[in-house]
PDB file of C-alpha atoms in Angstrom:
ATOM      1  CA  UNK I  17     119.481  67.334  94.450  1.00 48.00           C
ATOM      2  CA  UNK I  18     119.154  69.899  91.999  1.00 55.00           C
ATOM      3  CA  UNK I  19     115.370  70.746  93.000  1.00 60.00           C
ATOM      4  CA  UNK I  20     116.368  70.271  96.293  1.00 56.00           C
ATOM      5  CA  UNK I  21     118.653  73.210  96.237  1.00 56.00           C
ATOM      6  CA  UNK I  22     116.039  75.502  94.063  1.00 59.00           C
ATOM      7  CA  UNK I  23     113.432  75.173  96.904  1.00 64.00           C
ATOM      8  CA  UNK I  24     115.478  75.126  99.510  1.00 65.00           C
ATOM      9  CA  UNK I  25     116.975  78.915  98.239  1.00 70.00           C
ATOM     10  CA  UNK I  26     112.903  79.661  97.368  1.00 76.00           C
ATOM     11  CA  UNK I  27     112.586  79.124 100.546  1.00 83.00           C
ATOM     12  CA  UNK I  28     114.857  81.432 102.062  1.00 83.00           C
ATOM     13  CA  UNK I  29     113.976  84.133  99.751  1.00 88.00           C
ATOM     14  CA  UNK I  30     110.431  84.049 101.222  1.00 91.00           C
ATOM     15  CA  UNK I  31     111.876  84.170 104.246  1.00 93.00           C
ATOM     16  CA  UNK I  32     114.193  87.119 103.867  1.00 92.00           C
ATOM     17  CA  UNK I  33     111.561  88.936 101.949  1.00 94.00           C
ATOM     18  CA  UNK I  34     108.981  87.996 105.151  1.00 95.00           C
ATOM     19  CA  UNK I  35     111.614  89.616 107.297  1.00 95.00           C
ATOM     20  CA  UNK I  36     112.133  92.938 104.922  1.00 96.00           C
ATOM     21  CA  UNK I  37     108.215  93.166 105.685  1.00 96.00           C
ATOM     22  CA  UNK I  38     108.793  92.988 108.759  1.00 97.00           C
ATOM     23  CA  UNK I  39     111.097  95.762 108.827  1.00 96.00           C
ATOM     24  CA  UNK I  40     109.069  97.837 106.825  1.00 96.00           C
ATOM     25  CA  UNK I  41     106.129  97.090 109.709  1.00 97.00           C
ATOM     26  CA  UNK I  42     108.292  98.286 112.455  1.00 96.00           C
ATOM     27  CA  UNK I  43     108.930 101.418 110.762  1.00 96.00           C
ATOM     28  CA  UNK I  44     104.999 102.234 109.979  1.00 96.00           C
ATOM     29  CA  UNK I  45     103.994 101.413 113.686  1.00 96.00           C
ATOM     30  CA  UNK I  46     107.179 103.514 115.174  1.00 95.00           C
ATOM     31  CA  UNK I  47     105.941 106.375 112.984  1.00 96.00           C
ATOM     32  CA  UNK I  48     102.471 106.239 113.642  1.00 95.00           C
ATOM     33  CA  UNK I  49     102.093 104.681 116.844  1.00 93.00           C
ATOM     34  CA  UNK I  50     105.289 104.413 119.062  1.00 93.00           C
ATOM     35  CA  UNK I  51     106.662 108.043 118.131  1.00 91.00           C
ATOM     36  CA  UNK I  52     105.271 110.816 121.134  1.00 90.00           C
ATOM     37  CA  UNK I  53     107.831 113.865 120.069  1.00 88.00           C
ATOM     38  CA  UNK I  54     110.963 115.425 119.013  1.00 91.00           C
ATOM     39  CA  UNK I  55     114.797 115.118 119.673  1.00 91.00           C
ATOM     40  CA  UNK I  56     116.257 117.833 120.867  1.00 89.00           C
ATOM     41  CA  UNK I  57     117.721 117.918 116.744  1.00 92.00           C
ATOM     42  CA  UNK I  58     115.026 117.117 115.213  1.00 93.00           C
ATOM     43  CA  UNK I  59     113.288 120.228 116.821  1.00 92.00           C
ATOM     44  CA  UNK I  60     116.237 122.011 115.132  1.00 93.00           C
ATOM     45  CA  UNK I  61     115.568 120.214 111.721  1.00 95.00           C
ATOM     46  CA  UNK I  62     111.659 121.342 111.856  1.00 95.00           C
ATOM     47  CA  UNK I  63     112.995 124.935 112.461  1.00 94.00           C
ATOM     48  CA  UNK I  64     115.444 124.349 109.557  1.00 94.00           C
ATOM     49  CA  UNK I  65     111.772 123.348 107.812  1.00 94.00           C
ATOM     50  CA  UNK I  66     109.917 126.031 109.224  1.00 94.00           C
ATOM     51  CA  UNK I  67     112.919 128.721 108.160  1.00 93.00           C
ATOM     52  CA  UNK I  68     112.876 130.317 111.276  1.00 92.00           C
ATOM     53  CA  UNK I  69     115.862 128.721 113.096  1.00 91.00           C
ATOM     54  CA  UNK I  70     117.696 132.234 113.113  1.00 89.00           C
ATOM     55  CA  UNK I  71     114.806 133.662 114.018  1.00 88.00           C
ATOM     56  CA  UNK I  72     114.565 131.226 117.024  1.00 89.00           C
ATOM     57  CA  UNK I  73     117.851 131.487 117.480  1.00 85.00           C
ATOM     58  CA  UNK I  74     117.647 135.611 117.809  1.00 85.00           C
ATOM     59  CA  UNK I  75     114.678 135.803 119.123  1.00 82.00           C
ATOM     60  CA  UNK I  76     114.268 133.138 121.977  1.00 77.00           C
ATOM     61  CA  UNK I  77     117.547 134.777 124.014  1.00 78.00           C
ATOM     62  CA  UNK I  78     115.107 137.884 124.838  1.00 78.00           C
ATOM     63  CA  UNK I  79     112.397 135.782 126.168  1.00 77.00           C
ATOM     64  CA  UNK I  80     114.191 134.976 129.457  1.00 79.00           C
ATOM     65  CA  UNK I  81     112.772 135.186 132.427  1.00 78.00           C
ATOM     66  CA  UNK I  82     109.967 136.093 130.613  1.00 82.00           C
ATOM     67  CA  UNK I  83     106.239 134.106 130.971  1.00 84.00           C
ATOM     68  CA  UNK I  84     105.413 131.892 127.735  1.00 80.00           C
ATOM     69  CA  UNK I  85     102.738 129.996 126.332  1.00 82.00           C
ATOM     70  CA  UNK I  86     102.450 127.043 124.329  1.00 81.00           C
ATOM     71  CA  UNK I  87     101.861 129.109 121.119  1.00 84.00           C
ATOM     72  CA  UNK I  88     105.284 131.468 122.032  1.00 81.00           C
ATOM     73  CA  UNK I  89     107.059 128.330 120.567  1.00 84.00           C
ATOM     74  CA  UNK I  90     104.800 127.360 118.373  1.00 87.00           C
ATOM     75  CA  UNK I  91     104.923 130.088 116.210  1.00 89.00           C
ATOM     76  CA  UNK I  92     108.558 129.365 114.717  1.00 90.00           C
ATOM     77  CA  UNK I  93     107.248 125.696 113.705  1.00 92.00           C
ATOM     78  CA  UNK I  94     104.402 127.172 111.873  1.00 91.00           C
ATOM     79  CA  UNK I  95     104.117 126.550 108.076  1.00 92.00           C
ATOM     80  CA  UNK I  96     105.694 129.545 105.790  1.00 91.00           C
ATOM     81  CA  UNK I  97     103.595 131.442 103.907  1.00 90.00           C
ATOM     82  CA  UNK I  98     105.701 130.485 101.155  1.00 92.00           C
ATOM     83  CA  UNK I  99     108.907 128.168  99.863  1.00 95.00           C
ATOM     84  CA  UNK I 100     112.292 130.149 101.336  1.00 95.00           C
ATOM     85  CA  UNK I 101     114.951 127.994 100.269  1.00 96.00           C
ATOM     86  CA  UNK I 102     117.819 130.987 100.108  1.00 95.00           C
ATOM     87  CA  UNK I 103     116.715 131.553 104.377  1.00 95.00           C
ATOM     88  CA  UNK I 104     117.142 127.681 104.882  1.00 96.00           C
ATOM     89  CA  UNK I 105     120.377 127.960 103.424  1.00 96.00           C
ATOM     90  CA  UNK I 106     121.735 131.274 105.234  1.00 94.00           C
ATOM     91  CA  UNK I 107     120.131 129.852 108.664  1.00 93.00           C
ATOM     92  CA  UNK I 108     122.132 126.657 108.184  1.00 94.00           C
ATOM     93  CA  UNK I 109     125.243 128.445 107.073  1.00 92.00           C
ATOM     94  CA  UNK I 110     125.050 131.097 110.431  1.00 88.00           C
ATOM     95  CA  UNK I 111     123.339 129.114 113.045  1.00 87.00           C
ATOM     96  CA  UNK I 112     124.509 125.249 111.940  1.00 89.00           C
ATOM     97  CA  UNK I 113     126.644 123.154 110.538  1.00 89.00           C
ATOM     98  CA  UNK I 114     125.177 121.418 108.218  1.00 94.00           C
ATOM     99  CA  UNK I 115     124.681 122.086 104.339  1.00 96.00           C
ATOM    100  CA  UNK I 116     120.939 122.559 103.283  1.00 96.00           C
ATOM    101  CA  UNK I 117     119.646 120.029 100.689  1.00 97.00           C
ATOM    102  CA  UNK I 118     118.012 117.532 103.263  1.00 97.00           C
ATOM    103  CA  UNK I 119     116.612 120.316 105.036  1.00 97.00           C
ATOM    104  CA  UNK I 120     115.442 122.222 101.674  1.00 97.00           C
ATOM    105  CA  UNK I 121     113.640 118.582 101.189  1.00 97.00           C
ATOM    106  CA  UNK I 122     111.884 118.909 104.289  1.00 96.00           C
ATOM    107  CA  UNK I 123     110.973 122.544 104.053  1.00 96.00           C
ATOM    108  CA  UNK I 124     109.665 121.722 100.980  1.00 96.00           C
ATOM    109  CA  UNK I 125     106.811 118.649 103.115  1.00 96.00           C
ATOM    110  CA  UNK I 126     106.532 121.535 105.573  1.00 95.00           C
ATOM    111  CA  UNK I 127     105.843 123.923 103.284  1.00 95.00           C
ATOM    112  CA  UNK I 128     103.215 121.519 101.810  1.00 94.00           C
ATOM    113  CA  UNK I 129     101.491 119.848 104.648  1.00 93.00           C
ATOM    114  CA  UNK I 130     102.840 122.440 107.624  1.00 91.00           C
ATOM    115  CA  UNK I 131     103.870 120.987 110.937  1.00 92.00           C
ATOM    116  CA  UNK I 132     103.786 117.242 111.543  1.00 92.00           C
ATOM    117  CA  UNK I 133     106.422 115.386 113.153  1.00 93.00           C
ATOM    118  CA  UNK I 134     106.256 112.582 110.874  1.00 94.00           C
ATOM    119  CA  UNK I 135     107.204 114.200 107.664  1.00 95.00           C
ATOM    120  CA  UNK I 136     111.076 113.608 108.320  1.00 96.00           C
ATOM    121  CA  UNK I 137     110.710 110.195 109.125  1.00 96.00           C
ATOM    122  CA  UNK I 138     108.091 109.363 106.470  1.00 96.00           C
ATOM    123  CA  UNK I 139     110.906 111.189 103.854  1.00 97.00           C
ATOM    124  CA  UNK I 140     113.226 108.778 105.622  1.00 97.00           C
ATOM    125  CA  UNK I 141     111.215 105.419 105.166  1.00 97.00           C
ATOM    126  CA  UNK I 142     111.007 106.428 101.344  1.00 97.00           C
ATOM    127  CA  UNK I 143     115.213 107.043 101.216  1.00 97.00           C
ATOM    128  CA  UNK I 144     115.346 103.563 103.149  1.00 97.00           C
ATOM    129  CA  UNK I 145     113.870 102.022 100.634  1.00 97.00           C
ATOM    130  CA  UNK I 146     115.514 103.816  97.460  1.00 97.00           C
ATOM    131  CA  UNK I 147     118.912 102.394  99.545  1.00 97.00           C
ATOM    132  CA  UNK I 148     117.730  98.987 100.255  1.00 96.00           C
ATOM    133  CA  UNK I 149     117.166  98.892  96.007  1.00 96.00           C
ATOM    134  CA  UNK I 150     120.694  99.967  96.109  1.00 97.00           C
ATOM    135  CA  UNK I 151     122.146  97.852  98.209  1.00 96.00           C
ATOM    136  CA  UNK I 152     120.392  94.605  96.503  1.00 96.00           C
ATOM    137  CA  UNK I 153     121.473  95.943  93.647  1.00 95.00           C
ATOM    138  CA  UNK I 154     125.568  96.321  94.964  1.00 95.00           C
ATOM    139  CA  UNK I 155     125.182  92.833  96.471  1.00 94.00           C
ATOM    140  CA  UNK I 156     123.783  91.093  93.532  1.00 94.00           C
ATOM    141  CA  UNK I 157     126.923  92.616  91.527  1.00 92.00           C
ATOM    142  CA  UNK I 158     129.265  91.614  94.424  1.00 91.00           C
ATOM    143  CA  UNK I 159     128.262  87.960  95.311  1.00 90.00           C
ATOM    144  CA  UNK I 160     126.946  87.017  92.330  1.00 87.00           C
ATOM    145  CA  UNK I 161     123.192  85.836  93.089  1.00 87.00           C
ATOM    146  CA  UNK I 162     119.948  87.562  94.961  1.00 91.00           C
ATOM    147  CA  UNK I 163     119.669  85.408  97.492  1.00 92.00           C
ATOM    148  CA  UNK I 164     123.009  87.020  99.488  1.00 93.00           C
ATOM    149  CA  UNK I 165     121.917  90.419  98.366  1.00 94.00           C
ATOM    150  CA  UNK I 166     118.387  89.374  99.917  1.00 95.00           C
ATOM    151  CA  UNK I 167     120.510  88.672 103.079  1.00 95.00           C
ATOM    152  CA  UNK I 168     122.765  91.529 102.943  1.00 94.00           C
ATOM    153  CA  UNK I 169     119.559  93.757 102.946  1.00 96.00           C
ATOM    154  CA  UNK I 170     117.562  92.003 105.683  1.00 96.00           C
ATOM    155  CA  UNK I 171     120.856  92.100 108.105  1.00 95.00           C
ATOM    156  CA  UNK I 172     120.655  96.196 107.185  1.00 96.00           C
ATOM    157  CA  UNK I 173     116.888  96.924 107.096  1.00 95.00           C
ATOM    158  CA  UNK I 174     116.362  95.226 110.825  1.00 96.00           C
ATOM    159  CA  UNK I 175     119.291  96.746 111.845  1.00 95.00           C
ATOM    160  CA  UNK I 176     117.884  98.523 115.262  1.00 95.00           C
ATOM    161  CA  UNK I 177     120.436 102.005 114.676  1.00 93.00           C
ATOM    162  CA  UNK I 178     119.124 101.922 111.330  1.00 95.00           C
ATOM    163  CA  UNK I 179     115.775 101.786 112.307  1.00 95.00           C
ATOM    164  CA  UNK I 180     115.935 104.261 115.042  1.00 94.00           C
ATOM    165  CA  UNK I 181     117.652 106.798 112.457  1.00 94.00           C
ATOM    166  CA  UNK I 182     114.771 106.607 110.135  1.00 95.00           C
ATOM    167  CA  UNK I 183     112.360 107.717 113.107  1.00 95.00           C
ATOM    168  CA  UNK I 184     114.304 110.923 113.381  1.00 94.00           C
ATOM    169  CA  UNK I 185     114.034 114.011 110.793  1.00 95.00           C
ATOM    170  CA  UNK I 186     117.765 114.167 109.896  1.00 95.00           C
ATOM    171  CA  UNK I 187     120.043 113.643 107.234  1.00 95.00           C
ATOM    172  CA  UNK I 188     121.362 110.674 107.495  1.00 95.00           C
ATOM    173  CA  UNK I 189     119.925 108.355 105.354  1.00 96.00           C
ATOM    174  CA  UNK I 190     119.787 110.722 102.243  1.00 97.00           C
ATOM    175  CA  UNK I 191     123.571 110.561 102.915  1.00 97.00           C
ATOM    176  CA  UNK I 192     123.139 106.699 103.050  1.00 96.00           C
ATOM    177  CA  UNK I 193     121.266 106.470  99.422  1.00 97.00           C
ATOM    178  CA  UNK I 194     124.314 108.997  97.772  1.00 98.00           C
ATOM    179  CA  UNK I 195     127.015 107.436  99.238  1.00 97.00           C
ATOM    180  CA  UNK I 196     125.590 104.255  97.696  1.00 97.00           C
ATOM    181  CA  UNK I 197     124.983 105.826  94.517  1.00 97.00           C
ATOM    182  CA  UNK I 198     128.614 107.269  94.247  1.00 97.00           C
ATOM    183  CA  UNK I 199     129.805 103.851  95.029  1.00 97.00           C
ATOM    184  CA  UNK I 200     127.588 102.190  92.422  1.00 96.00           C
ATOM    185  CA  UNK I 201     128.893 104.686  90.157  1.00 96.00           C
ATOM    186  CA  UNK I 202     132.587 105.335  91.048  1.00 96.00           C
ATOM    187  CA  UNK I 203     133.408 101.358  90.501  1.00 95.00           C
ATOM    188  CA  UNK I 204     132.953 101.897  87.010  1.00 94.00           C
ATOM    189  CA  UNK I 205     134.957 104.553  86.610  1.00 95.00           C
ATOM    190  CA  UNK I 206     137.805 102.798  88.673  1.00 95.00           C
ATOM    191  CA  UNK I 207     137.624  99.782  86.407  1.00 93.00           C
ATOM    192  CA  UNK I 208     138.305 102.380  83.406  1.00 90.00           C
ATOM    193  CA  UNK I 209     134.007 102.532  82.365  1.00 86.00           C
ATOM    194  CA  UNK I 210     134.334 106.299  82.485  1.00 85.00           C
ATOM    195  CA  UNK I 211     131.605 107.300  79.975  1.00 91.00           C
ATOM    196  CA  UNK I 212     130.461 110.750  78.866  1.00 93.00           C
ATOM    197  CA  UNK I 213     127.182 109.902  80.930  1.00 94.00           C
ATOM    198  CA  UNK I 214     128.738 107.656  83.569  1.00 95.00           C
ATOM    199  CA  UNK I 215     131.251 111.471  84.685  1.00 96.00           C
ATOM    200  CA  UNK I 216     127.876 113.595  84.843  1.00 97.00           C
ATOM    201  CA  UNK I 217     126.326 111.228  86.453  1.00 97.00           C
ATOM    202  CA  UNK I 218     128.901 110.867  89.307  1.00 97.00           C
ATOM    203  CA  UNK I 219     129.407 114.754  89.155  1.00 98.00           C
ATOM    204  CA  UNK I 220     126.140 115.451  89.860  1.00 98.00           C
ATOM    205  CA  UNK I 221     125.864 112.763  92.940  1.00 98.00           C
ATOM    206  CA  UNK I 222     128.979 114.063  94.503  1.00 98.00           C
ATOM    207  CA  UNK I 223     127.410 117.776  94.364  1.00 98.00           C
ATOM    208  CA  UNK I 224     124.428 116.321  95.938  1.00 98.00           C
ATOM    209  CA  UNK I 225     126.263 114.312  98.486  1.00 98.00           C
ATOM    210  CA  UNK I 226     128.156 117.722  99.307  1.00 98.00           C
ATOM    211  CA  UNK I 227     125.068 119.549  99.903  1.00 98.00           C
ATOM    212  CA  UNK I 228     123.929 116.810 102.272  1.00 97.00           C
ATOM    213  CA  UNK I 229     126.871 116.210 104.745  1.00 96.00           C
ATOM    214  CA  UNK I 230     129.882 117.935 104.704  1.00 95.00           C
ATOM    215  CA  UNK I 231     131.691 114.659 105.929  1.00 96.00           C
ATOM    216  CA  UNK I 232     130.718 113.053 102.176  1.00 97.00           C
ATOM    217  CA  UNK I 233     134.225 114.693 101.494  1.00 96.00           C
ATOM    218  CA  UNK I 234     135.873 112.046 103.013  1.00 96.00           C
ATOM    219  CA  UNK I 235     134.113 109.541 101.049  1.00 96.00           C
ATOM    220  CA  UNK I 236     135.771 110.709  98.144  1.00 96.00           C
ATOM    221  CA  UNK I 237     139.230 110.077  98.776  1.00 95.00           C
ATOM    222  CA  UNK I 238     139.326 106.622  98.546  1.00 95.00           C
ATOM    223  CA  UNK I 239     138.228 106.749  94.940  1.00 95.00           C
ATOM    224  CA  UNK I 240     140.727 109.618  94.242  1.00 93.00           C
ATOM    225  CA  UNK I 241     143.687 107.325  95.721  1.00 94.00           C
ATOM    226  CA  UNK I 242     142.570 104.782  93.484  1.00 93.00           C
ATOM    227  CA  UNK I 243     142.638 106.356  90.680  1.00 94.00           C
ATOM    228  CA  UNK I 244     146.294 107.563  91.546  1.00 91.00           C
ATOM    229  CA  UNK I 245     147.176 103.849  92.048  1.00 93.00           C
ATOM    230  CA  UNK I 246     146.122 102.316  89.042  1.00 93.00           C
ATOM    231  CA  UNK I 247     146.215 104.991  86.027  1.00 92.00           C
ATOM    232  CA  UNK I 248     148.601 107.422  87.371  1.00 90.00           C
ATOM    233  CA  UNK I 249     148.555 110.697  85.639  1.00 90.00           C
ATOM    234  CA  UNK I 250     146.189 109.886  82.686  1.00 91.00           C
ATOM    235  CA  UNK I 251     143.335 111.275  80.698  1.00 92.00           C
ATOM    236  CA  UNK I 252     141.275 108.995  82.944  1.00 93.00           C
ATOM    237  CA  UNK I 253     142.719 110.056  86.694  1.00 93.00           C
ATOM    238  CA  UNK I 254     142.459 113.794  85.315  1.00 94.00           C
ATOM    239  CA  UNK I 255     138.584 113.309  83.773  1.00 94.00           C
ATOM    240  CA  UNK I 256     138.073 111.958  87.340  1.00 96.00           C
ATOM    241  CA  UNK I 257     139.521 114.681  89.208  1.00 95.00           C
ATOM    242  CA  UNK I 258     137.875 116.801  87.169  1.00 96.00           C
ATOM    243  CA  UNK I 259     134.440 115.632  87.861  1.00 96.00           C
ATOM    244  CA  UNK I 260     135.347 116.056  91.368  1.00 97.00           C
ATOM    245  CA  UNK I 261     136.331 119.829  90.535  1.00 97.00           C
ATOM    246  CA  UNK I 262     133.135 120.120  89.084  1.00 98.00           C
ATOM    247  CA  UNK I 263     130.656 118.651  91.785  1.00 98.00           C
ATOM    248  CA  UNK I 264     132.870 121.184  94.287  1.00 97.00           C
ATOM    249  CA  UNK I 265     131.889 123.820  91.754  1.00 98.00           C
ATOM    250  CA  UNK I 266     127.813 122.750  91.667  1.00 98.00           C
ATOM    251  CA  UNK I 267     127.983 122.880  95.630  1.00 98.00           C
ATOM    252  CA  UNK I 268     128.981 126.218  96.061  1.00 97.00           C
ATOM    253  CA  UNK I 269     126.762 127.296  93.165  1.00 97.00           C
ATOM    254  CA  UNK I 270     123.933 125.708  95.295  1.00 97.00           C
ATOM    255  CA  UNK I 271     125.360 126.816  98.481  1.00 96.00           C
ATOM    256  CA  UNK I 272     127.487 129.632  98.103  1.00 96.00           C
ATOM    257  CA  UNK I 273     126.744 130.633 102.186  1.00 94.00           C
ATOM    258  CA  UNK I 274     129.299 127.943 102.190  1.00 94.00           C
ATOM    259  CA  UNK I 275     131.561 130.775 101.777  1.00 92.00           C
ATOM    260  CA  UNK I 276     130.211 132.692 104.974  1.00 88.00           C
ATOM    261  CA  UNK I 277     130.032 129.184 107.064  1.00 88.00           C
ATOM    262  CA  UNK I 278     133.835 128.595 106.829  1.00 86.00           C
ATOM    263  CA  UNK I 279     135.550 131.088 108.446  1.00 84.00           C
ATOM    264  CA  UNK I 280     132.538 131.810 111.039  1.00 78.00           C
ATOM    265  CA  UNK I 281     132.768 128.047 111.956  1.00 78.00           C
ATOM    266  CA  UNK I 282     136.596 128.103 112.221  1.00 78.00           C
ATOM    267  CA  UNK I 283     137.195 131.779 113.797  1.00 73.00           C
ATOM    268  CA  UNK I 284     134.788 129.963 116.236  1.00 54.00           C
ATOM    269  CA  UNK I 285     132.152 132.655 116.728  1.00 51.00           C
ATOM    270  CA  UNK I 286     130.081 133.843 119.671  1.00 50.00           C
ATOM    271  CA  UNK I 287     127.111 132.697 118.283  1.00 48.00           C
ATOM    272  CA  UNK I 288     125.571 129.758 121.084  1.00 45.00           C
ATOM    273  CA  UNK I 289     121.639 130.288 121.002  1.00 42.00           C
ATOM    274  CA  UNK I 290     121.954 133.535 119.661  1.00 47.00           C
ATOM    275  CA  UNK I 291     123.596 135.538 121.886  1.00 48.00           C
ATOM    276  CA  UNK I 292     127.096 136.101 123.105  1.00 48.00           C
ATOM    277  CA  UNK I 293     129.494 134.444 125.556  1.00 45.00           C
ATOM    278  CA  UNK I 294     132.199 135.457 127.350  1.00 45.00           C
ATOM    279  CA  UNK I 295     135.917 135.449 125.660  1.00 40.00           C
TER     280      UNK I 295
END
């Protein structure tokens, strides 16, 4: 019986691992076979790439009415003469509303390779993959074996909104692998493991996660009322919210257009494809 039960989960690991490769397949043929063009925001993320959204976004209002070629448009998807991480940033913090360190990432392939529309989602397959290490890893922990973490991965990796994401050059699944990672790492500092290392390590995640969505806020307040729950006001909950302080801190240090985004987002500009609109 004992045997029995060995092969019988071999089995199902080859068949869970068959079906990750099978994921993985879809993926590769979407990229290079299936996908034909852009989203409307993924032409905004190549811009973002290109660091010439406000540029676009300036400069496209005065073309009205006006006769354009192919190469009129072209031109702001054309690869920089060299790596302008500070105009990524301001174009996202004037013209956006997103903060910049996906987009720096895929400046930095554009940068490298110039226009092609599968750089986002290639960057994408590769984040996939760092998650779906993550997430074996989090469901090994949680139920105790690799066979459900095998299963918890296949049911994610086939997943058809997950698999249409990673066809588009956005942000989402770099949010996906930090989210993880702050997970990974927050549970040990909510079961009182809170290390020297294990702080910076979930400092520096958190500033990351910032700098990739500003909704990754959110994520952190369940961990904060947890740490209110169980140690109250210790030298634990205050090394926590201090490491929280501190990955606030790193953001703005990497993004201090932050600064400029805020009150232009909520004073609600006139900004709207770079020109004005009527009060």
């Amino acid at each position: 019986m004992q045997r029995s039960g060995i092969r019988q989960r071999g089995w199902w690991s080859v068949v869970l691992i068959g079906m990750l490769l099978i994921g993985l397949g879809i993926r590769v043929n979407g990229i290079f076979r299936v996908k034909a063009g852009l989203s409307h925001d993924e032409s905004v993320s190549y811009l973002c790439a290109a660091a010439t959204q406000s540029l676009y976004e300036t400069g496209l209002p005065l073309q009205v009415d006006t006769p354009l070629v192919a190469a009129d448009i072209q031109r702001y998807y054309a690869k920089p003469e060299h790596l302008q991480f500070q105009r990524v940033a301001v174009d996202l913090s004037q013209c956006d509303i997103h903060p910049p360190l996906y987009f720096w990432l895929l400046h930095a392939a554009h940068y490298a390779v110039g226009f092609d529309m599968r750089t986002g989602p290639l960057i994408n397959v590769l984040l996939s993959l760092v998650l779906l290490v993550l997430l074996f890893q989090l469901g090994r922990s949680l139920f105790g074996g690799p066979l459900p973490a095998l299963a918890v991965c296949a049911i994610w990796w086939l997943s058809p909104a997950v698999v249409a994401i990673d066809l588009e050059a956005r942000h989402y699944q770099l949010f996906g692998v930090l989210a993880m990672m702050m997970f990974i790492v927050g549970r040990r500092i909510w079961n009182g493991a809170a290390s020297l290392s294990v702080l910076l390590v979930f400092t520096a995640v958190n500033a990351l996660g910032l700098l990739t969505h500003y909704y990754y806020g959110f994520l952190l307040l369940p961990g904060a009322v947890i740490m209110c729950l169980r140690y109250r006001v210790s030298a634990l909950s205050l090394r926590y919210v201090g490491s929280l302080a501190a990955s606030f801190l790193l953001f703005l240090f990497c993004f201090p257009q932050f600064l400029d985004f805020v009150p232009s987002y909520l004073g609600h500009t006139d900004r709207v494809a770079g020109g004005p609109i009527d009060q």
